[in-house]
Short mmCIF file of C-alpha atoms in Angstrom, two decimals:
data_model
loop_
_atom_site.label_atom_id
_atom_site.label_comp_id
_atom_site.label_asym_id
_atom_site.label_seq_id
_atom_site.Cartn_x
_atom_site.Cartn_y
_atom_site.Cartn_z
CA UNK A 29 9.61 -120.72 36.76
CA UNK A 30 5.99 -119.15 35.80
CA UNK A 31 4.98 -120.32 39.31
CA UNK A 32 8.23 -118.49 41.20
CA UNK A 33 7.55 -115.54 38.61
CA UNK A 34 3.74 -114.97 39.50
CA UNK A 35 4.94 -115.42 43.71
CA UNK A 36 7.20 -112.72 43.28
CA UNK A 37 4.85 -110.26 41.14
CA UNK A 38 2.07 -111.14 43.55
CA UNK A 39 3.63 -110.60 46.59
CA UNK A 40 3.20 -112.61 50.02
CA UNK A 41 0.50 -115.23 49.52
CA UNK A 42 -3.40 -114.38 49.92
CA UNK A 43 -4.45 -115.24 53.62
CA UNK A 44 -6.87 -117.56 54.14
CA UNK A 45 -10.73 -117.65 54.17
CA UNK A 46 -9.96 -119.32 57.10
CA UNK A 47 -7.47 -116.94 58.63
CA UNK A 48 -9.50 -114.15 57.24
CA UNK A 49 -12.54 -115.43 58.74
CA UNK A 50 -10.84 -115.41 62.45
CA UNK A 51 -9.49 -111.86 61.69
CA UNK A 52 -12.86 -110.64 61.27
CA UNK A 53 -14.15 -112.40 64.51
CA UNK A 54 -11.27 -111.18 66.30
CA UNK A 55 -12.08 -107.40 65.53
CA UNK A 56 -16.00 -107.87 65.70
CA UNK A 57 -15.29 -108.94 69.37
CA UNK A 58 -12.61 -106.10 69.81
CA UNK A 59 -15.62 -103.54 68.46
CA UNK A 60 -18.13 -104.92 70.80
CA UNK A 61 -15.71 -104.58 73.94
CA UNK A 62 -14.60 -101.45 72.88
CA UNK A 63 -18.61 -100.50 72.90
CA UNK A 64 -19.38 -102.25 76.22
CA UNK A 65 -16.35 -100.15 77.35
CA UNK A 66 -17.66 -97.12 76.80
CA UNK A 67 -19.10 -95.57 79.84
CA UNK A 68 -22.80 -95.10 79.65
CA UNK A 69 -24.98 -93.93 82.63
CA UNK A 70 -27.22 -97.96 82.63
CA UNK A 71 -23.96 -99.33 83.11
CA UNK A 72 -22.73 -96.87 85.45
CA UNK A 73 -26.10 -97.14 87.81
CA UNK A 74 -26.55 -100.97 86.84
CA UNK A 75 -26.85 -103.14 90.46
CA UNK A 76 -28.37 -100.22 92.26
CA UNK A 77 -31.89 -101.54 93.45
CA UNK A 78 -32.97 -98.38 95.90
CA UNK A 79 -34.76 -96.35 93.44
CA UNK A 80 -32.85 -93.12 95.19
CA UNK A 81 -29.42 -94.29 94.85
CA UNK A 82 -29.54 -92.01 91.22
CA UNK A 83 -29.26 -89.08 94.27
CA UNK A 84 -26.27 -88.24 96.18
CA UNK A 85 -26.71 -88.60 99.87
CA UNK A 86 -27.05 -85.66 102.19
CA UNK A 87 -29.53 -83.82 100.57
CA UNK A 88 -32.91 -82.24 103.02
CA UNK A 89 -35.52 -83.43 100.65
CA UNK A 90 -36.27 -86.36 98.42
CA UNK A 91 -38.42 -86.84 96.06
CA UNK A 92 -40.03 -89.46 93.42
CA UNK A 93 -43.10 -88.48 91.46
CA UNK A 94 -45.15 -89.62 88.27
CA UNK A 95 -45.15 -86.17 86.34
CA UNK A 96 -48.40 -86.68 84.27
CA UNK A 97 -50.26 -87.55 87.42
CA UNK A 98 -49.11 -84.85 89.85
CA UNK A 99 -48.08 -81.95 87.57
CA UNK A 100 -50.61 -79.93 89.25
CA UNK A 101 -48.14 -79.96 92.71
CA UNK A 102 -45.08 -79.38 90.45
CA UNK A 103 -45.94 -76.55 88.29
CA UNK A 104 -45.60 -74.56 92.07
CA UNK A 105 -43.46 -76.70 94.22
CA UNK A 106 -40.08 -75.02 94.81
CA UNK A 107 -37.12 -77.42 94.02
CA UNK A 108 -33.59 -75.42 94.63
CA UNK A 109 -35.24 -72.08 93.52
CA UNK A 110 -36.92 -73.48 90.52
CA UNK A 111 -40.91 -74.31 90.01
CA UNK A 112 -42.15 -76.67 87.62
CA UNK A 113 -43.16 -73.65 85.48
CA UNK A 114 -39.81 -72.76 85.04
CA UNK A 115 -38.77 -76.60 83.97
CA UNK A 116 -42.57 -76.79 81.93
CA UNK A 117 -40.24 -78.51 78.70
CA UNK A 118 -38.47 -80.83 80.27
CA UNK A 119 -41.74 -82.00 82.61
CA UNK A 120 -43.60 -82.34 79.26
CA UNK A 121 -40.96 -85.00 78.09
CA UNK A 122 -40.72 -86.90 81.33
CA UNK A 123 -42.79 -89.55 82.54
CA UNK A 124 -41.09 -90.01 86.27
CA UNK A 125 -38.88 -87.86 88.27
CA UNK A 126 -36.32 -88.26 91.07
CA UNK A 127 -34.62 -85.20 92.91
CA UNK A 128 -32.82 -84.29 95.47
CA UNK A 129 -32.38 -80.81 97.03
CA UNK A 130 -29.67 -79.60 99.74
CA UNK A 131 -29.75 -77.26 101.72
CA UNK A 132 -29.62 -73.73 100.37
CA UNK A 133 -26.62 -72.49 102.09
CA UNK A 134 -24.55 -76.00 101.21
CA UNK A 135 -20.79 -74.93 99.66
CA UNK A 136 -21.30 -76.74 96.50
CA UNK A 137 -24.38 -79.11 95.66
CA UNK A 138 -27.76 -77.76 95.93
CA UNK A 139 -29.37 -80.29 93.52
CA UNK A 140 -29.82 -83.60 91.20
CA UNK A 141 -32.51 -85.10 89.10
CA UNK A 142 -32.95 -87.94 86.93
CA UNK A 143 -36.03 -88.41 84.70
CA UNK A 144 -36.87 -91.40 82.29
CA UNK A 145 -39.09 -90.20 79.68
CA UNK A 146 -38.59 -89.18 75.62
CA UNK A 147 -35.91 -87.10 75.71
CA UNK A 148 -34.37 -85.53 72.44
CA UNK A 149 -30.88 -87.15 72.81
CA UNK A 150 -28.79 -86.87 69.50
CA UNK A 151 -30.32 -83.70 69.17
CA UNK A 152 -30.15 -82.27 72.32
CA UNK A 153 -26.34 -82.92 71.74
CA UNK A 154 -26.36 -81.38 68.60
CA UNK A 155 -28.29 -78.09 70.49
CA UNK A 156 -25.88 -77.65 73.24
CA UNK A 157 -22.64 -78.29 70.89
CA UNK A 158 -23.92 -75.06 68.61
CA UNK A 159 -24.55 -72.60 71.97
CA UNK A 160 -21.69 -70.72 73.51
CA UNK A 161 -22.69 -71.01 76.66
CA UNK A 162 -22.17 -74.81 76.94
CA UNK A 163 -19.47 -76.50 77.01
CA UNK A 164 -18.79 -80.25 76.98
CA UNK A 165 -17.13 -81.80 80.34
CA UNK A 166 -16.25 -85.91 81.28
CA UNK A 167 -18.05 -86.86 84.98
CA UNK A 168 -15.66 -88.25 87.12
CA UNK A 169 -17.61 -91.51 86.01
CA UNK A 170 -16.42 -91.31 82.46
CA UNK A 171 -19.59 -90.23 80.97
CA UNK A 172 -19.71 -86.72 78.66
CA UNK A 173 -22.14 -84.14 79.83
CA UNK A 174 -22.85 -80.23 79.22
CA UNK A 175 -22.62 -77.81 81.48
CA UNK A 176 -23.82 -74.01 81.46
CA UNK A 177 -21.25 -71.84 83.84
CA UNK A 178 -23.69 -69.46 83.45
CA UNK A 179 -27.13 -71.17 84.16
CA UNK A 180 -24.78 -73.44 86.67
CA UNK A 181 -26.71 -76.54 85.38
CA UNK A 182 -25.11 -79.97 84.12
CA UNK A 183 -27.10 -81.76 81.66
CA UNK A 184 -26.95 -85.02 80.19
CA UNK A 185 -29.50 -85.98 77.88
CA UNK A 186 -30.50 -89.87 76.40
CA UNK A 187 -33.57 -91.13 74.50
CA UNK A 188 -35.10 -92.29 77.69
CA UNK A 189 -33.07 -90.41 80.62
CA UNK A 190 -32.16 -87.46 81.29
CA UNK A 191 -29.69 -86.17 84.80
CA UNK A 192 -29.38 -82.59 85.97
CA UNK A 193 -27.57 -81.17 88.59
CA UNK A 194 -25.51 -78.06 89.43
CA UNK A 195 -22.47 -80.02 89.34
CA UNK A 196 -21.37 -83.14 88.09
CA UNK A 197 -24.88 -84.89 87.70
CA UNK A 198 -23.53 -88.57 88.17
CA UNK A 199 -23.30 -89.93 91.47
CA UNK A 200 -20.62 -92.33 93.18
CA UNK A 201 -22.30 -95.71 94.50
CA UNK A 202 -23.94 -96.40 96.53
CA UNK A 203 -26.15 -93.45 96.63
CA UNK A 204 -29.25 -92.03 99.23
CA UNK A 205 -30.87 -94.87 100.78
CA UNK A 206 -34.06 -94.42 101.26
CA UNK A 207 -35.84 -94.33 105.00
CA UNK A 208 -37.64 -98.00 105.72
CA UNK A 209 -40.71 -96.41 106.33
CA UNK A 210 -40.81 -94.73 102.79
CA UNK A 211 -41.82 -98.47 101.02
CA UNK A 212 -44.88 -98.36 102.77
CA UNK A 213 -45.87 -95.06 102.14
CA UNK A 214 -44.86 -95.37 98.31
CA UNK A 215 -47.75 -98.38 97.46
CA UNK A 216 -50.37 -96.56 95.18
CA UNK A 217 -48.61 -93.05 95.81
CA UNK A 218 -48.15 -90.65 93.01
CA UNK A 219 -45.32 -88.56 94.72
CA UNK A 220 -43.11 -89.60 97.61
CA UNK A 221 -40.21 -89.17 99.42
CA UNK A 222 -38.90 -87.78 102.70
CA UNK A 223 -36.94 -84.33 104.07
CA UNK A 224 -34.55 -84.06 106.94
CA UNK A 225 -34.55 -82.09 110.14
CA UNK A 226 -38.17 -80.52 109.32
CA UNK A 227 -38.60 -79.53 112.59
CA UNK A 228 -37.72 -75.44 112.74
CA UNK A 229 -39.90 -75.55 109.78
CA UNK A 230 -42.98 -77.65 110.99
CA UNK A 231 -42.77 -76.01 114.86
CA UNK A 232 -42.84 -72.45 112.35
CA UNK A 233 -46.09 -73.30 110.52
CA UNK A 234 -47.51 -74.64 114.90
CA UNK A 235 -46.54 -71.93 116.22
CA UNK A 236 -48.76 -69.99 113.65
CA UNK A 237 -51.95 -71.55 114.66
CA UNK A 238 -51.19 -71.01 118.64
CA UNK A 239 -50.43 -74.76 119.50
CA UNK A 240 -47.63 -74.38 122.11
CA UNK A 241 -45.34 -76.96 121.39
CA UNK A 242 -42.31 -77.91 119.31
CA UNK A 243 -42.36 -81.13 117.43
CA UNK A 244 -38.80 -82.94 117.63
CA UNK A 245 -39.00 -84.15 114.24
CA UNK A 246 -35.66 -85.79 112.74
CA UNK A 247 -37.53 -86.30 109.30
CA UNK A 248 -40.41 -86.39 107.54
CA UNK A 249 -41.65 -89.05 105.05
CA UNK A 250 -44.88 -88.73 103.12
CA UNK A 251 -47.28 -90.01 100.53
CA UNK A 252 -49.87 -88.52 98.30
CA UNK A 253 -52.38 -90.06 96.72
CA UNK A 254 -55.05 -89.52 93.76
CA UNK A 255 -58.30 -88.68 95.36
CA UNK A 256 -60.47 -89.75 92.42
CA UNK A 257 -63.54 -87.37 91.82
CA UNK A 258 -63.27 -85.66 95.08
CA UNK A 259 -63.35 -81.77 94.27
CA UNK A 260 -65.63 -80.28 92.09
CA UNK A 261 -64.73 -78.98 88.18
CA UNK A 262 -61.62 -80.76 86.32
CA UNK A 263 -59.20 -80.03 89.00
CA UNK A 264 -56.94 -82.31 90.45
CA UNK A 265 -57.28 -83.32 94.08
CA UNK A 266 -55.18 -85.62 96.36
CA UNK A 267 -54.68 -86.68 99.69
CA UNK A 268 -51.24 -87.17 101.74
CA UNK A 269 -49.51 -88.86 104.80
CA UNK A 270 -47.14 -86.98 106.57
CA UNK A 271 -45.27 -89.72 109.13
CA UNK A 272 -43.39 -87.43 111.47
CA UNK A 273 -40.42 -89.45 112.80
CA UNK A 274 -39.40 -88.45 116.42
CA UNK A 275 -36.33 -89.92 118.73
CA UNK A 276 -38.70 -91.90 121.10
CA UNK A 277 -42.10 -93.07 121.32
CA UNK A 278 -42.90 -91.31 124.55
CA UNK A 279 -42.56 -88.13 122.21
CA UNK A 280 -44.67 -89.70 119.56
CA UNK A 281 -47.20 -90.41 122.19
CA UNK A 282 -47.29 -87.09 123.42
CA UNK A 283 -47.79 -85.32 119.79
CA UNK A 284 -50.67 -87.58 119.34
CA UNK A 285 -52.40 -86.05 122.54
CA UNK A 286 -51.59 -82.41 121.58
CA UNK A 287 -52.28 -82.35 118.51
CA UNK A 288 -55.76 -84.11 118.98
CA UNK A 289 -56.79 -81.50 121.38
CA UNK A 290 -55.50 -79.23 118.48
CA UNK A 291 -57.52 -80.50 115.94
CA UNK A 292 -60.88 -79.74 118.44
CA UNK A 293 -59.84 -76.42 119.30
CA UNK A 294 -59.16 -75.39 115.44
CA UNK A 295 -62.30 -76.79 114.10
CA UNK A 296 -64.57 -73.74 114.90
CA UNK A 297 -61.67 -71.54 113.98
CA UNK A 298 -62.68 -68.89 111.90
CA UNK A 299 -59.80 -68.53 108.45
CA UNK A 300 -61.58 -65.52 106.72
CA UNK A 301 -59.19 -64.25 104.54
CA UNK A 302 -56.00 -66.27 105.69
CA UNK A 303 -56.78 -68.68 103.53
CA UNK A 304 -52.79 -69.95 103.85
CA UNK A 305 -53.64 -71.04 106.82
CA UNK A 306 -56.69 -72.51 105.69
CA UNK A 307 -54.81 -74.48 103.50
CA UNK A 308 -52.14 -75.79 106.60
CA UNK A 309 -54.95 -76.30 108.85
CA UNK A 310 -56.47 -78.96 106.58
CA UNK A 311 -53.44 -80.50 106.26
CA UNK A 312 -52.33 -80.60 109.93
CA UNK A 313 -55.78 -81.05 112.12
CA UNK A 314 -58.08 -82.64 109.19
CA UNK A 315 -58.20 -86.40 110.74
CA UNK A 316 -57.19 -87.52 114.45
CA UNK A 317 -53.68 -88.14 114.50
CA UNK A 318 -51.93 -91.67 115.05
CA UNK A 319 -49.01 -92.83 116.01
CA UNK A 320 -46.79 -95.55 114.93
CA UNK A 321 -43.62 -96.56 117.20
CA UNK A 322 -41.77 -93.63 117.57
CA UNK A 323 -43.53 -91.70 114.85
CA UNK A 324 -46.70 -89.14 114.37
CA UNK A 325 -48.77 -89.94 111.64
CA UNK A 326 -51.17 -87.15 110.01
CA UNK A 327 -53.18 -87.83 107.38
CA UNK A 328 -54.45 -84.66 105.25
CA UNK A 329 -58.28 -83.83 104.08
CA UNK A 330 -58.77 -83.57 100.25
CA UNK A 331 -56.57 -81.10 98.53
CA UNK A 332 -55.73 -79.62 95.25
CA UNK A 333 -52.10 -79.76 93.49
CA UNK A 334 -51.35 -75.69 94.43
CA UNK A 335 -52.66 -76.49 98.24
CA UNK A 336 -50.41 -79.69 98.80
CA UNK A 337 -47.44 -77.46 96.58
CA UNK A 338 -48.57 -74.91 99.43
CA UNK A 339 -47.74 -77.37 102.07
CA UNK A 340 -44.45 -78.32 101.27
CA UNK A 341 -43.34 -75.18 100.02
CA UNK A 342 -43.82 -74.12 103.71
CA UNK A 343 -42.42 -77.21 105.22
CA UNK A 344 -39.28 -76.66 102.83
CA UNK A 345 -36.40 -74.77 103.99
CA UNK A 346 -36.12 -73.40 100.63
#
């Protein structure tokens, strides 16, 4: 009877370490796949090797740059109406960058970037949640980001990566792929990357200097490089390789020949006060031009970070 007594004011019987212990296992393993659920932008881009497929495709130009090293070039290059001026915070807490710009006139998109760096994260959450002008949206990949209707900029912010864009800033596999030529041209580079249909641009900037041709570039992919203690004071100064990519190399041939007679005709040329030009003539008609298959391959002289911004500014459709 004391035994029936103390079941009934007890209740049900006490459960088991043992039973206990595989109720605790069971919801540790629930928590972790509830956590390895949760959508989070490594997952999302895990398996994606091309170090572009971060980008949507489709965009003109593409680039990838080491910030510290070539910050010189960014504080003036134009990227989808910003400079690196205008993005001087979030340059200062990035170590790499990767962008993509459309074309101006596109219906929706005109840009994404991702960054890895130190980024503020928690905080930066904790900023955007107290502004009105932010609000907090789901990509169609799951993830949570902020968006500014007025700035028209998506942000999502990590302790090592950040992704911007005018839109939804994560994009659908499999991504840009990158042009084969680009691996090449990225060994020892400190920016990279390529832009389509350059031509009405590039024939521009020919035209300029009185060469009388058009160049039937389908893209562009180029390099630049550190050029150690080439200019004088504690300026920066690089070289680059533009790789014009043309439909055949009977074309490519033909560039090389222009262009060389070019180069001799423009090296006596007198740039007192066009110093723009200057600038474009270095880059275009510095060394003797090569080619490579179906492609024209220039090579610039020594220039500093607002020249070679210069250069692509006036490449750039933008």
């Amino acid at each position: 009877m004391v035994c029936q007594n103390r079941k009934e004011i007890l209740g049900k019987p006490r459960v088991s370490r043992k039973k206990f212990g595989n109720c605790a296992a069971g919801l540790a393993l629930c928590f972790l796949a509830g956590c390895a659920s949760v959508p989070r932008p490594e997952n999302y881009y895990a398996g994606r090797k091309d170090a572009f497929a971060f980008m949507a495709p489709g965009a003109e130009l593409y680039i990838t740059a080491e910030v510290r090293s070539v910050r010189p070039i960014l504080e003036e290059l134009l990227l989808a109406g910003m400079t690196g001026a205008d993005l001087k915070e979030f340059l200062d807490m990035s170590d790499t960058l990767t962008a993509a710009v459309f074309e101006a006139a596109g219906p929706d998109r005109h840009f994404y970037a991702a960054a890895e760096g130190k980024f503020p994260g928690v905080r930066g959450g904790i900023f955007f949640g107290a502004s009105r002008d932010w609000e907090k949206r789901v990509s169609a990949a799951g993830i949570d980001y902020w968006h500014s209707e007025r700035s028209r900029l998506s942000v999502f912010l990590g302790a090592k990566n950040a992704y911007f864009s005018d839109g939804d800033p994560f994009v659908p596999a499999p991504g840009a792929q990158s042009p084969p030529a680009l691996e090449g041209l990225r060994r020892g580079a400190v920016l990279s990357g390529w832009m389509e249909n350059p031509a009405s641009a590039i024939n521009r900037i020919v035209t300029a200097f009185g060469v009388p041709i058009e160049i039937p570039s389908n893209r562009l992919v180029f390099g630049v490089y550190p050029a150690g203690d080439a200019g004088e004071g504690p300026e920066e100064y690089y070289t680059a390789v533009l790789r014009f990519e043309t439909p055949t190399a009977a074309q490519a041939s033909a560039l090389v020949r222009i262009f060389t007679m070019a180069k001799i005709g423009l090296e006596r040329a007198d740039f007192s006060g066009y110093r723009d030009m200057e600038t474009l003539a270095r880059a275009f008609f510095a060394k003797n031009p090569v080619q490579d298959g179906n492609a024209l391959i220039l090579a610039t002289g020594v220039m500093s970070g607002g020249e070679l911004a210069l250069l692509f500014n006036a490449i750039s459709l933008y």
